[in-house]
mmCIF file of C-alpha atoms and ligand atoms in Angstrom:
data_model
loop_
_atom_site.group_PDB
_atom_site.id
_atom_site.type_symbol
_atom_site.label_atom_id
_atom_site.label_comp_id
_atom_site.label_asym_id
_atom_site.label_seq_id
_atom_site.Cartn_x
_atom_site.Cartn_y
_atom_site.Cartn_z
ATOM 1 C CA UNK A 1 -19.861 30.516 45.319
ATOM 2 C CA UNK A 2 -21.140 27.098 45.939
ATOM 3 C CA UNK A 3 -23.694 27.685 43.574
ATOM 4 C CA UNK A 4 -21.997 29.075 40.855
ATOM 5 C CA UNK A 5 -19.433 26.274 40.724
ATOM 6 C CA UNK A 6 -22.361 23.874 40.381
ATOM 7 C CA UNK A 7 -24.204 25.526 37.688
ATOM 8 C CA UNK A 8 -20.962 25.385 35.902
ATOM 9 C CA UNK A 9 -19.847 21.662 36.525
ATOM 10 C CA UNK A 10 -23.324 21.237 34.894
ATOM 11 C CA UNK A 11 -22.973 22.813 31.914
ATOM 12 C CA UNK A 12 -19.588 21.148 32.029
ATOM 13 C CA UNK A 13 -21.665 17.809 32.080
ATOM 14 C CA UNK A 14 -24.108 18.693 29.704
ATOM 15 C CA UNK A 15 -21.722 19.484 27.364
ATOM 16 C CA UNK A 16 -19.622 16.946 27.448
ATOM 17 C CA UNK A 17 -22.566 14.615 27.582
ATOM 18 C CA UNK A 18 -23.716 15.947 24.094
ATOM 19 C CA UNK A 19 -20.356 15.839 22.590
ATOM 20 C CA UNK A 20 -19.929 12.561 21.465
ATOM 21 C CA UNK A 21 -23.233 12.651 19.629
ATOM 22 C CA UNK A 22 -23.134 15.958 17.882
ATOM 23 C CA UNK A 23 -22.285 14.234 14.834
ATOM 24 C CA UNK A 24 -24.060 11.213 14.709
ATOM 25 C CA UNK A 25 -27.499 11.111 17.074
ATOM 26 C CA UNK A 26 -28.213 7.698 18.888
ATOM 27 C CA UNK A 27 -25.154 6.432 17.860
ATOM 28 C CA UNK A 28 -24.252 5.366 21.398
ATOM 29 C CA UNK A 29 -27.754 3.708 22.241
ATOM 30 C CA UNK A 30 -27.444 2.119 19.052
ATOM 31 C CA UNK A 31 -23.856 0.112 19.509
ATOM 32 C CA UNK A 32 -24.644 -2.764 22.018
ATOM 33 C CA UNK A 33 -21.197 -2.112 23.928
ATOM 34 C CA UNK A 34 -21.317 -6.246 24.474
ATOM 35 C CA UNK A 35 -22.538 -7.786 21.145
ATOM 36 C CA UNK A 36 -20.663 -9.573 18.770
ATOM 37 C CA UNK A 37 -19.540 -8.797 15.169
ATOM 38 C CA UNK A 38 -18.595 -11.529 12.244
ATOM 39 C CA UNK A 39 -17.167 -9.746 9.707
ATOM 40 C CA UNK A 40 -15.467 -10.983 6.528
ATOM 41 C CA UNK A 41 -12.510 -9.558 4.674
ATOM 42 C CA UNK A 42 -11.876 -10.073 1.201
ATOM 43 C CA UNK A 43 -8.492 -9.610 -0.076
ATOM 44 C CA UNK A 44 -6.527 -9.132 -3.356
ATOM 45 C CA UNK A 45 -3.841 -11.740 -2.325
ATOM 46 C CA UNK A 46 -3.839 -15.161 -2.520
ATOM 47 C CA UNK A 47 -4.617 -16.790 0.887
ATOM 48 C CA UNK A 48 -1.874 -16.763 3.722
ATOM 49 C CA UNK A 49 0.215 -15.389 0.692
ATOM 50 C CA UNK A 50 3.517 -14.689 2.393
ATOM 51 C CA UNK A 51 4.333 -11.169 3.309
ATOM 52 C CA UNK A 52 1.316 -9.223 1.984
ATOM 53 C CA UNK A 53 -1.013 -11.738 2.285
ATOM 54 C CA UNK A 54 -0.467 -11.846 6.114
ATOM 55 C CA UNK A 55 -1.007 -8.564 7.045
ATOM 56 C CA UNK A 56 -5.032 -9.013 6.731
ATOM 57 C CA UNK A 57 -4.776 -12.522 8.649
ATOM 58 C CA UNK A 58 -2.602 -10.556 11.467
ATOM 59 C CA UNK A 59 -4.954 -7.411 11.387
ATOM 60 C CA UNK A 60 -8.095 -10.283 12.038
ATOM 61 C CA UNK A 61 -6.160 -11.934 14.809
ATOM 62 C CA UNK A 62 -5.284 -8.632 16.164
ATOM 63 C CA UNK A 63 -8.798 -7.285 16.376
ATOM 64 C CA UNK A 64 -9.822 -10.546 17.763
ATOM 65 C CA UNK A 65 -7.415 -10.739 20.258
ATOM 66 C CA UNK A 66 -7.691 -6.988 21.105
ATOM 67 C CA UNK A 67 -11.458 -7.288 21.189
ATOM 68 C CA UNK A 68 -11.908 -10.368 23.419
ATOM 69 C CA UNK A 69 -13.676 -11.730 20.211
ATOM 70 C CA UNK A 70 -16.395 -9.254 19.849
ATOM 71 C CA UNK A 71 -15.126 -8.511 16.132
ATOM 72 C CA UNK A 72 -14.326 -11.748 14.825
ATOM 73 C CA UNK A 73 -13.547 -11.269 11.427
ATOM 74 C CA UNK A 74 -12.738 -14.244 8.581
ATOM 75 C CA UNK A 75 -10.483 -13.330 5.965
ATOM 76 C CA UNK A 76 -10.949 -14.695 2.508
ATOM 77 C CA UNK A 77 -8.045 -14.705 0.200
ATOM 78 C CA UNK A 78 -8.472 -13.785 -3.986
ATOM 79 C CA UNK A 79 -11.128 -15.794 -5.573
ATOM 80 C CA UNK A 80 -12.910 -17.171 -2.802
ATOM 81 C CA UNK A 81 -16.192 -14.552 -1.836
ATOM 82 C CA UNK A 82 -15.041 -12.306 -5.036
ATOM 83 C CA UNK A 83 -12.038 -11.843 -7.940
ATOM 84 C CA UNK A 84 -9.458 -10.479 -6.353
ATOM 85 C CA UNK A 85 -9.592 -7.053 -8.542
ATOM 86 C CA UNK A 86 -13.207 -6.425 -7.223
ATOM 87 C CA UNK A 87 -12.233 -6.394 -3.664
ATOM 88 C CA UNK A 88 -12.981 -2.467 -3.794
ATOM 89 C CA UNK A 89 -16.584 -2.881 -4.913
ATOM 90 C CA UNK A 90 -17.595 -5.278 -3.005
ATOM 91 C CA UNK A 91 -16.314 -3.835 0.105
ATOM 92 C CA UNK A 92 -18.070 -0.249 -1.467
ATOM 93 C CA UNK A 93 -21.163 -2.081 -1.791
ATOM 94 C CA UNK A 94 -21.332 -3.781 1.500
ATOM 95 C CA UNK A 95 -21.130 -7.260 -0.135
ATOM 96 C CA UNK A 96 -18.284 -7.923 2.813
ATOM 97 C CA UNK A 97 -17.397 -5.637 5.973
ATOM 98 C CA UNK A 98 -13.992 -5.074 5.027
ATOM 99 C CA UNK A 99 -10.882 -5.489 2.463
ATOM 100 C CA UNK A 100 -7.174 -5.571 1.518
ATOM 101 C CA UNK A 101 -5.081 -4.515 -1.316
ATOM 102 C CA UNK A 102 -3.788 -1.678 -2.504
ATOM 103 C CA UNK A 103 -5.355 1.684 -3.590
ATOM 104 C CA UNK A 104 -3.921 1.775 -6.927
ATOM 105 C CA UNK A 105 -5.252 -1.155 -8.075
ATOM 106 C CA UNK A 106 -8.741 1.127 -8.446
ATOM 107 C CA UNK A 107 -6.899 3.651 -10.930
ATOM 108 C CA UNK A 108 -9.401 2.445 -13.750
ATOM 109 C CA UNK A 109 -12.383 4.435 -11.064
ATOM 110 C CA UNK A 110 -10.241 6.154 -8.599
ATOM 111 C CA UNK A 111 -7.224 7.824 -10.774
ATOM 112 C CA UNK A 112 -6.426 9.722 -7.226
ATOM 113 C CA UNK A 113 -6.479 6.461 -5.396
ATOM 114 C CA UNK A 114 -3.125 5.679 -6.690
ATOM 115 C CA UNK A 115 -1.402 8.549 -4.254
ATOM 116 C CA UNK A 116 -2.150 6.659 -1.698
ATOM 117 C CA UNK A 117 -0.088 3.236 -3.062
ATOM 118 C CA UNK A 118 2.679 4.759 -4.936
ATOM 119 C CA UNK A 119 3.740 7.381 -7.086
ATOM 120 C CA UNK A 120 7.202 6.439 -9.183
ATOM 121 C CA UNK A 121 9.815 8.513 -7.329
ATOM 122 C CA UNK A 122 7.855 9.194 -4.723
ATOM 123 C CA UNK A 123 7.909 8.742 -1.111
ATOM 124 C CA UNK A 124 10.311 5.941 0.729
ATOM 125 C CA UNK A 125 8.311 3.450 2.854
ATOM 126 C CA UNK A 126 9.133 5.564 5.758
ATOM 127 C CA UNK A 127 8.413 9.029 4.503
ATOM 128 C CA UNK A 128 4.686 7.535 3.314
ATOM 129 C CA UNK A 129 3.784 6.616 6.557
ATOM 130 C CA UNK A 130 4.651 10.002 7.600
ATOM 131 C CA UNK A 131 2.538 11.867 5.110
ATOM 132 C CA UNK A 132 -0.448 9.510 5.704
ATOM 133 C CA UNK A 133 -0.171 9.232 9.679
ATOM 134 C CA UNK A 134 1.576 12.895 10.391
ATOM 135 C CA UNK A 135 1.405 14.765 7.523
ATOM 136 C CA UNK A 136 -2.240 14.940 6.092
ATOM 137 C CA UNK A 137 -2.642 12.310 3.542
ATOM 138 C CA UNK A 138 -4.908 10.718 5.636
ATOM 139 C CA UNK A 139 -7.783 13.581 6.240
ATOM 140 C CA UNK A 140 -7.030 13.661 2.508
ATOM 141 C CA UNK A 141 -7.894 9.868 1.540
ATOM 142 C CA UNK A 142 -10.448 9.896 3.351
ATOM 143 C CA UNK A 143 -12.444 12.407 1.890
ATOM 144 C CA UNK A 144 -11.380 11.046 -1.622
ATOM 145 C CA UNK A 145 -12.864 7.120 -0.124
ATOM 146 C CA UNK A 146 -16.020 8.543 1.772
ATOM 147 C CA UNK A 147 -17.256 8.913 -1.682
ATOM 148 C CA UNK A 148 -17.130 5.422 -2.316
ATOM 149 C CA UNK A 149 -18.536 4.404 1.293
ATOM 150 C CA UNK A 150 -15.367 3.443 2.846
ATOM 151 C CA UNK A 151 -12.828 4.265 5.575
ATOM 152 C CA UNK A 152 -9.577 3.384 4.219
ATOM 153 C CA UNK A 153 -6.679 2.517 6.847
ATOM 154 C CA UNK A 154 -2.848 2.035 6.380
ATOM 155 C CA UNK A 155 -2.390 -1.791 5.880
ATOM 156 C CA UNK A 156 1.697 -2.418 5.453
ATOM 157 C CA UNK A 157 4.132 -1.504 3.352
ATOM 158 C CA UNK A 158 7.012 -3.509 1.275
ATOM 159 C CA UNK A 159 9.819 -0.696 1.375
ATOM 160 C CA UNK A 160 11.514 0.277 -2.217
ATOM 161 C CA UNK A 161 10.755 -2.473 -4.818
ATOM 162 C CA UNK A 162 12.920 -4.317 -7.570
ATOM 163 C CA UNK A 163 12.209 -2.935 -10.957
ATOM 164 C CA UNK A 164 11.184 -6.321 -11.989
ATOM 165 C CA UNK A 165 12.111 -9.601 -14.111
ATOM 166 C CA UNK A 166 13.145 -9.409 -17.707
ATOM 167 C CA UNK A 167 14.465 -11.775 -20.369
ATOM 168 C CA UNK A 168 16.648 -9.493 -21.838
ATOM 169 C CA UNK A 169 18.699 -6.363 -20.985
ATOM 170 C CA UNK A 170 18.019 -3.297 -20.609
ATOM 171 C CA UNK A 171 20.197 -1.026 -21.903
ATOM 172 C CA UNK A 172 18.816 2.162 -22.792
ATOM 173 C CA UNK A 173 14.922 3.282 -23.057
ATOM 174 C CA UNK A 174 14.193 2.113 -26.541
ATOM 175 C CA UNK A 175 15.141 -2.010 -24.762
ATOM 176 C CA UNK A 176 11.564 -1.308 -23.177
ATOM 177 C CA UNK A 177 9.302 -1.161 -26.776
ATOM 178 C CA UNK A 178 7.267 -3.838 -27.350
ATOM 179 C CA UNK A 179 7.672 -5.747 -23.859
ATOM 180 C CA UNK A 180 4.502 -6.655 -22.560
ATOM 181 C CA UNK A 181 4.766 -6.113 -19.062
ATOM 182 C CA UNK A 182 2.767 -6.939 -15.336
ATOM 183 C CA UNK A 183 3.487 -3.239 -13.981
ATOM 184 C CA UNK A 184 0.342 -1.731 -12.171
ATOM 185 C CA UNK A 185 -0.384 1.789 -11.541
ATOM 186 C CA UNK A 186 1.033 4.774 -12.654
ATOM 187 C CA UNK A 187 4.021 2.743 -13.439
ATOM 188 C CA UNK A 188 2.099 1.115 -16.085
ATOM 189 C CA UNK A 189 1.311 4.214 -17.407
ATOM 190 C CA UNK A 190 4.527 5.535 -17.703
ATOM 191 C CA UNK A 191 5.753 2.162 -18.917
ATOM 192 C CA UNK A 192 3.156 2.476 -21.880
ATOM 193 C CA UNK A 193 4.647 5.956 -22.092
ATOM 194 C CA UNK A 194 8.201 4.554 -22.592
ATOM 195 C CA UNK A 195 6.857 2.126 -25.800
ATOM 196 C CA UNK A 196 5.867 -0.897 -23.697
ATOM 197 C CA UNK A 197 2.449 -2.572 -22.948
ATOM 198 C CA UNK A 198 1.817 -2.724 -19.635
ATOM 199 C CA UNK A 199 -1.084 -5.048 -17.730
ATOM 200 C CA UNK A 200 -2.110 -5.463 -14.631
ATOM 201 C CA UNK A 201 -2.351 -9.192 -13.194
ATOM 202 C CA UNK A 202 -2.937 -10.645 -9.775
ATOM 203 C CA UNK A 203 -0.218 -12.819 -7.728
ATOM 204 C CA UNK A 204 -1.643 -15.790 -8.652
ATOM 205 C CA UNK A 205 -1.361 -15.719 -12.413
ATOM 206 C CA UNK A 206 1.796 -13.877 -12.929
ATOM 207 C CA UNK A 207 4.041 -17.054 -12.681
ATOM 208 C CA UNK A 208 2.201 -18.687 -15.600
ATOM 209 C CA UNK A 209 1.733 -15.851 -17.872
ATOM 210 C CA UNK A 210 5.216 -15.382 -17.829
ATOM 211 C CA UNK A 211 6.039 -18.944 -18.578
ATOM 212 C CA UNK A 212 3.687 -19.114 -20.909
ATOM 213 C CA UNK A 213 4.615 -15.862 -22.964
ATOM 214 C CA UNK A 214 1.319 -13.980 -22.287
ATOM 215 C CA UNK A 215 3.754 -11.529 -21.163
ATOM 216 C CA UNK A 216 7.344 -10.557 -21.213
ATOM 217 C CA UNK A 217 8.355 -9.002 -18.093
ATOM 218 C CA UNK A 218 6.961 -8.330 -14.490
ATOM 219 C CA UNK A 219 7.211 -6.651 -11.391
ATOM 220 C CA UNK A 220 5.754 -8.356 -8.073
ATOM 221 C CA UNK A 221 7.394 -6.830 -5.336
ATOM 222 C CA UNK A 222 11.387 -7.836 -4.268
ATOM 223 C CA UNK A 223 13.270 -10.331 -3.353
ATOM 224 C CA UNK A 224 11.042 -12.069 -0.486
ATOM 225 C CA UNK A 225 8.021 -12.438 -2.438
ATOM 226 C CA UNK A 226 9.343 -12.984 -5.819
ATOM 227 C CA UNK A 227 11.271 -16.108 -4.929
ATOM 228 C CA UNK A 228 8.000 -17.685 -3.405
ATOM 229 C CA UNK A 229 5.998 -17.379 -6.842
ATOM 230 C CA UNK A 230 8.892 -18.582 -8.309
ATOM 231 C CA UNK A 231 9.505 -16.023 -11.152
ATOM 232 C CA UNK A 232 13.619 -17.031 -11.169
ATOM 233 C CA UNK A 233 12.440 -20.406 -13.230
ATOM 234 C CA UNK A 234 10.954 -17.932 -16.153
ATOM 235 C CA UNK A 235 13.183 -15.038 -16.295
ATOM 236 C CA UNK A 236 16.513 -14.309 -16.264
ATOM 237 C CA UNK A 237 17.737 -10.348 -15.206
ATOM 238 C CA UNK A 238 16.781 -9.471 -12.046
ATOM 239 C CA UNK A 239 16.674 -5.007 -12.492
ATOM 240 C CA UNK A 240 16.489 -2.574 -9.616
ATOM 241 C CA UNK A 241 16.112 0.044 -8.450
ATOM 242 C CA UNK A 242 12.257 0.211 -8.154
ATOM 243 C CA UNK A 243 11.328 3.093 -9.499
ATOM 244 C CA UNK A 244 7.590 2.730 -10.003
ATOM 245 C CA UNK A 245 7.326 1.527 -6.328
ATOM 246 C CA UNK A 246 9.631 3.495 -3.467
ATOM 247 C CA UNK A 247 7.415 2.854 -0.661
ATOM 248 C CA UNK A 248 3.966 1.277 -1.644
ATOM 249 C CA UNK A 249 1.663 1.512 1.044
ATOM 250 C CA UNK A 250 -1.447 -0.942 1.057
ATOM 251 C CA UNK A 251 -4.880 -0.538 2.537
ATOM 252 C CA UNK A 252 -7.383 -2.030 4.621
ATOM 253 C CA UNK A 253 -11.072 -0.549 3.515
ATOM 254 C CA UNK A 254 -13.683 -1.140 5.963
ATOM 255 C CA UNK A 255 -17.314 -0.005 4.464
ATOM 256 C CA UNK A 256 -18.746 2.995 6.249
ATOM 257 C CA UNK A 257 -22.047 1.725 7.187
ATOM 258 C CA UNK A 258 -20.577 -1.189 8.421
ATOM 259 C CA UNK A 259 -17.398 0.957 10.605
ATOM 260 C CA UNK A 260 -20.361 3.098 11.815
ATOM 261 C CA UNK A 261 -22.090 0.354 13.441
ATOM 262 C CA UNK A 262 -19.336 -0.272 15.317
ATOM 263 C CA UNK A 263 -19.270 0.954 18.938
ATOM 264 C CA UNK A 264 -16.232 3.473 19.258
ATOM 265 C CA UNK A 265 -13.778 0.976 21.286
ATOM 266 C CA UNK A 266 -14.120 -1.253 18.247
ATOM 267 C CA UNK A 267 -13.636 1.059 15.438
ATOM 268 C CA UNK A 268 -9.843 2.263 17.742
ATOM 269 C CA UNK A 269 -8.749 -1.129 18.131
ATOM 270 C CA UNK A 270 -9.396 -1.615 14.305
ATOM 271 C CA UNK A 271 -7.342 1.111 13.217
ATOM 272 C CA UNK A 272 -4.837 0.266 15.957
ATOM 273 C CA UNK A 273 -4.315 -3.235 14.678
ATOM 274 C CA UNK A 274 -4.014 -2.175 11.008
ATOM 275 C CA UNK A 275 -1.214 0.285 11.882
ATOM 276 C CA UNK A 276 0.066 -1.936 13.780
ATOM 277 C CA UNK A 277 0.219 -4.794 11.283
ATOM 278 C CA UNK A 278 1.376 -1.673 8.626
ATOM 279 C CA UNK A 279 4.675 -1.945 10.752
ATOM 280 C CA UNK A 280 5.013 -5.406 11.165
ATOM 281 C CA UNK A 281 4.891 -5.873 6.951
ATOM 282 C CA UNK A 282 7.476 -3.517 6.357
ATOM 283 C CA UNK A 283 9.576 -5.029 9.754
ATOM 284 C CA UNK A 284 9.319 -8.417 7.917
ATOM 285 C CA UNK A 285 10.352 -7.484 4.432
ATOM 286 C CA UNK A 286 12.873 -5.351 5.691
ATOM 287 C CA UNK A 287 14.247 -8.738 7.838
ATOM 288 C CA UNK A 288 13.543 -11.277 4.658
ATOM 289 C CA UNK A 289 13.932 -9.698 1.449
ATOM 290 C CA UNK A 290 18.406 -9.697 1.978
ATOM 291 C CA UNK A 291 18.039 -13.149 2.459
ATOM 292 C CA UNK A 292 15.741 -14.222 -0.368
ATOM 293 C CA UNK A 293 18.124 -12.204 -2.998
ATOM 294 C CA UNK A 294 20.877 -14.556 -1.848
ATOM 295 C CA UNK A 295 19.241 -16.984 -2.404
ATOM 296 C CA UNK A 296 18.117 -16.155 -5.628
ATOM 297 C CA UNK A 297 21.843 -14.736 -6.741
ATOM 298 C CA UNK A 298 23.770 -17.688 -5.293
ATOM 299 C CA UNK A 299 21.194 -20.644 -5.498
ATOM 300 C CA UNK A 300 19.303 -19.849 -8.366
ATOM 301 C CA UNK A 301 22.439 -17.738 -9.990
ATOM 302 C CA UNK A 302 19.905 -14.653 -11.019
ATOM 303 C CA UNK A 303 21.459 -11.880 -12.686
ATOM 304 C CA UNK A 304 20.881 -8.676 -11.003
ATOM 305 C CA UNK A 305 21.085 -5.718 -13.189
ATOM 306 C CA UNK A 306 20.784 -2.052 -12.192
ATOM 307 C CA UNK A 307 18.717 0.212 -14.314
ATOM 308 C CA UNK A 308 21.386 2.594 -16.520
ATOM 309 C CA UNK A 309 20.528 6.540 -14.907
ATOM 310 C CA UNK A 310 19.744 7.991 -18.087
ATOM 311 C CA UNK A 311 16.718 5.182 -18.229
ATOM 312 C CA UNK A 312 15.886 6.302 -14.638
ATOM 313 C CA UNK A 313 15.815 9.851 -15.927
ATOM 314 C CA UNK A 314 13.590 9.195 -18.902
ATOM 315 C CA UNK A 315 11.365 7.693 -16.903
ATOM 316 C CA UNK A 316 11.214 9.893 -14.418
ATOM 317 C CA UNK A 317 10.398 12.545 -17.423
ATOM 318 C CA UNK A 318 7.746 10.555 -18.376
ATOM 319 C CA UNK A 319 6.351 10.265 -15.096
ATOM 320 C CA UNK A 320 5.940 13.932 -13.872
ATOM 321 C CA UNK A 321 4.257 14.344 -17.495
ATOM 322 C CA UNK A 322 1.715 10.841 -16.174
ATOM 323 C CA UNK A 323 0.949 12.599 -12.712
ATOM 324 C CA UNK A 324 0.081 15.839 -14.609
ATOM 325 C CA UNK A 325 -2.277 14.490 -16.818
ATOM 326 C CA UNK A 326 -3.688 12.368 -13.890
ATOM 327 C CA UNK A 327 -4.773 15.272 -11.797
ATOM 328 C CA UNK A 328 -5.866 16.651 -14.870
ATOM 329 C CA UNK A 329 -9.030 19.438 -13.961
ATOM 330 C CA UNK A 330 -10.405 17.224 -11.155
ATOM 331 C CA UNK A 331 -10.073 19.128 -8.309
ATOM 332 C CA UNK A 332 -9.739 16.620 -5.188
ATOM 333 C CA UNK A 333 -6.962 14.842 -7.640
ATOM 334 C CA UNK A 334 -4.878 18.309 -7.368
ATOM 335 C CA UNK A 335 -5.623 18.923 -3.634
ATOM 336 C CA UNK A 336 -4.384 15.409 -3.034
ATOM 337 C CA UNK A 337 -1.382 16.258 -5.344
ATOM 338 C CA UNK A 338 -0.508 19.491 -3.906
ATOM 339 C CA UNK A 339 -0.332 18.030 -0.847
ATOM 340 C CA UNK A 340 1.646 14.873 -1.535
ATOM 341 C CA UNK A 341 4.449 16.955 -3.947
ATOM 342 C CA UNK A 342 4.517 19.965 -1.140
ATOM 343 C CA UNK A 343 5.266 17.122 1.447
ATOM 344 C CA UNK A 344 7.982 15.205 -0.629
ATOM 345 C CA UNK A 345 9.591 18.300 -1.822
ATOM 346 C CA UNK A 346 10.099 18.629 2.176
ATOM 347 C CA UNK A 347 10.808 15.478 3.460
ATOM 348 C CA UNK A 348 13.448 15.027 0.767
ATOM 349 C CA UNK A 349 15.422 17.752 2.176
ATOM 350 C CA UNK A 350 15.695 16.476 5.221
ATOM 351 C CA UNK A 351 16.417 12.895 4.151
ATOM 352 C CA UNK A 352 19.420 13.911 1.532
ATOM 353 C CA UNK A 353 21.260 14.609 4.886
ATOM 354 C CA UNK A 354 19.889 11.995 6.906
ATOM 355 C CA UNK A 355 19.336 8.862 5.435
ATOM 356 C CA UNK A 356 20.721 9.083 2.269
ATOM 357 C CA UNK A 357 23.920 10.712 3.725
ATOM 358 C CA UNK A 358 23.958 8.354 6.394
ATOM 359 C CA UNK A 359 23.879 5.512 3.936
ATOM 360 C CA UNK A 360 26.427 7.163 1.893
ATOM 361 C CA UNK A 361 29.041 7.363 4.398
ATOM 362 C CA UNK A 362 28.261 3.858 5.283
ATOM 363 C CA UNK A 363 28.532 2.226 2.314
ATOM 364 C CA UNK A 364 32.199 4.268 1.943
ATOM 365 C CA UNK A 365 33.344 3.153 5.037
ATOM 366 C CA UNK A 366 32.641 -0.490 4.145
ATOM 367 C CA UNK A 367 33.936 -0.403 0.920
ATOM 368 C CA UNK A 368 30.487 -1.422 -0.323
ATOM 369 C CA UNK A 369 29.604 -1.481 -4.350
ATOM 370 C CA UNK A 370 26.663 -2.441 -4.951
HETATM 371 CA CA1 CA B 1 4.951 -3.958 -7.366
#
């Protein structure tokens, strides 16, 4: 008996012994468990940018803290290792360790990236974090990013977004033809779809080419951010809801040579801190943006304007045609797609009689018109 039970504890041993390096020989002899890491992060905000632009500071004092300071990592805000629309390549590359921004920003290489930002009527802040973290989009991003040498990671979300600034009002679809308009994404397709131009311009210099007429209209993000860059001085009607942006979920890229050097308590606590930073963006938005829009409505007297539904519906139109043509043949794009639309179909189910009806009944019991 004795015997037999220690033959097996050994193969027990042996095989747990080899499991950790089936994948990836030497890996463990090959992390020092004690040495130190400097990393830098580049970013597509600018630095300590409110909101967004503190989720990569709080993900590097996170990991520092978490760590004990054996991955110390600097964070560089837009402009200052690289331009703040190359953050993907140089991260890709291995210029820097690691970066922040959001996926669709890449649509010009990636089209598929953009699933993983936002799709317009897509998923709600809260049902994207369940596809990504509970409901596959992860495995699914990841295989779409290992073939750019990086390990993507949640890195905070803004919740539903205004629709943007304008200068005039819009009253039915054919209002949108000739604006030029800062609308990233597959919203700026479907924008361009609608009769408008639509470009895609950094936090930095949207203030400035709105003042100065390069463009017409914009959308940032809501209420919290928008107030900071100031957009109320240059434009008048404030539109929501934010169709083009229900639940945009940013990213933290890390480059895969550089995650792999990591020794595996490392690599968890950097995935740890960027979901739990992922939280604390959408917690803060969710505390500040009420605030900022009264602000804006009372202080700065902006004119909030919903959208009219039958511009919602166009749109919406439009952008089932956009998504289409972006999966297009390729077939990752359509896997990706598949899964994303399956998952929505089913999530919305559940929250037409949960949070929507919950809000409903709210609203009518306050007496609330929005
Ligand atoms: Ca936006």
């Amino acid at each position: 008996m004795r015997k037999e039970l220690l033959a097996f504890l050994s193969v027990v041993l042996l095989i747990s012994g080899c499991g950790g390096n089936t994948e990836n020989p030497g890996a463990e002899t090959a992390a020092d468990p004690q040495k130190q890491y400097r990393w830098r992060m580049v970013t597509t905000w600018p630095k300590n940018f409110p909101g967004m632009g503190m989720a990569p500071e709080r993900i590097a004092d996170r990991v520092r803290e978490m760590s004990n300071g054996r991955l110390d990592i600097t964070v560089y805000g837009a402009g200052e290792v690289v331009p703040a629309l190359e953050t993907f390549e140089a991260v890709s590359s291995g210029t820097v360790q690691m970066g922040h921004g959001a996926a669709y920003y890449w649509r010009g290489s990636v089209p598929a990236a953009q699933f993983f930002t936002a799709v317009p009527f897509g998923l709600s802040a809260q049902e994207m974090n369940g596809w990504l973290l509970h409901g596959g989009g992860m495995a699914l991003w990841e295989e779409l990013y290992a073939r750019y040498n990086l390990v993507p990671m949640v890195g905070g979300n803004t919740g539903v977004q205004m629709a943007g600034w304008f200068n005039k009002e819009i009253n039915s679809l054919a209002d949108l033809k000739g604006i030029k308009m800062r609308i990233p994404g597959l919203g700026g397709e479907v924008f361009e779809a609608a009769g408008g131009t639509a470009v895609n311009i950094p936090a930095g210099e949207i203030f400035t080419s709105l003042q100065t007429g390069v463009i017409d209209a914009a959308e940032w993000v809501g209420p919290f951010n928008d107030l900071v860059l100031g957009f109320h001085q240059v434009a008048k009607y404030y539109y929501y809801p934010g169709w083009q942006e229900p639940g945009p979920n940013l990213e933290m890229i890390v480059n895969q040579r550089a995650y792999d050097s990591l020794p595996k308590d490392l690599q968890i606590i950097l995935r740890t801190a960027a979901e739990a930073i992922n939280n604390d963006v959408l917690s803060e938005y969710t505390a500040r943006n009420n605030r900022a829009l009264s602000e804006l409505v009372d202080v700065h007297q902006v004119q909030v304007r919903r959208l009219p539904d039958d511009v919602l519906a166009a749109l919406k139109a439009i952008s089932d045609e956009r998504v289409q043509a972006l999966v297009g043949d390729d077939p990752l794009a359509r896997k990706i797609y598949e899964s994303y639309e399956s998952y929505r179909q089913g999530v919305m189910n559940y929250s037409e009689l949960s949070e929507r009806a919950f809000l409903n009944a709210r609203a009518n019991l306050e007496g609330y018109e929005p």
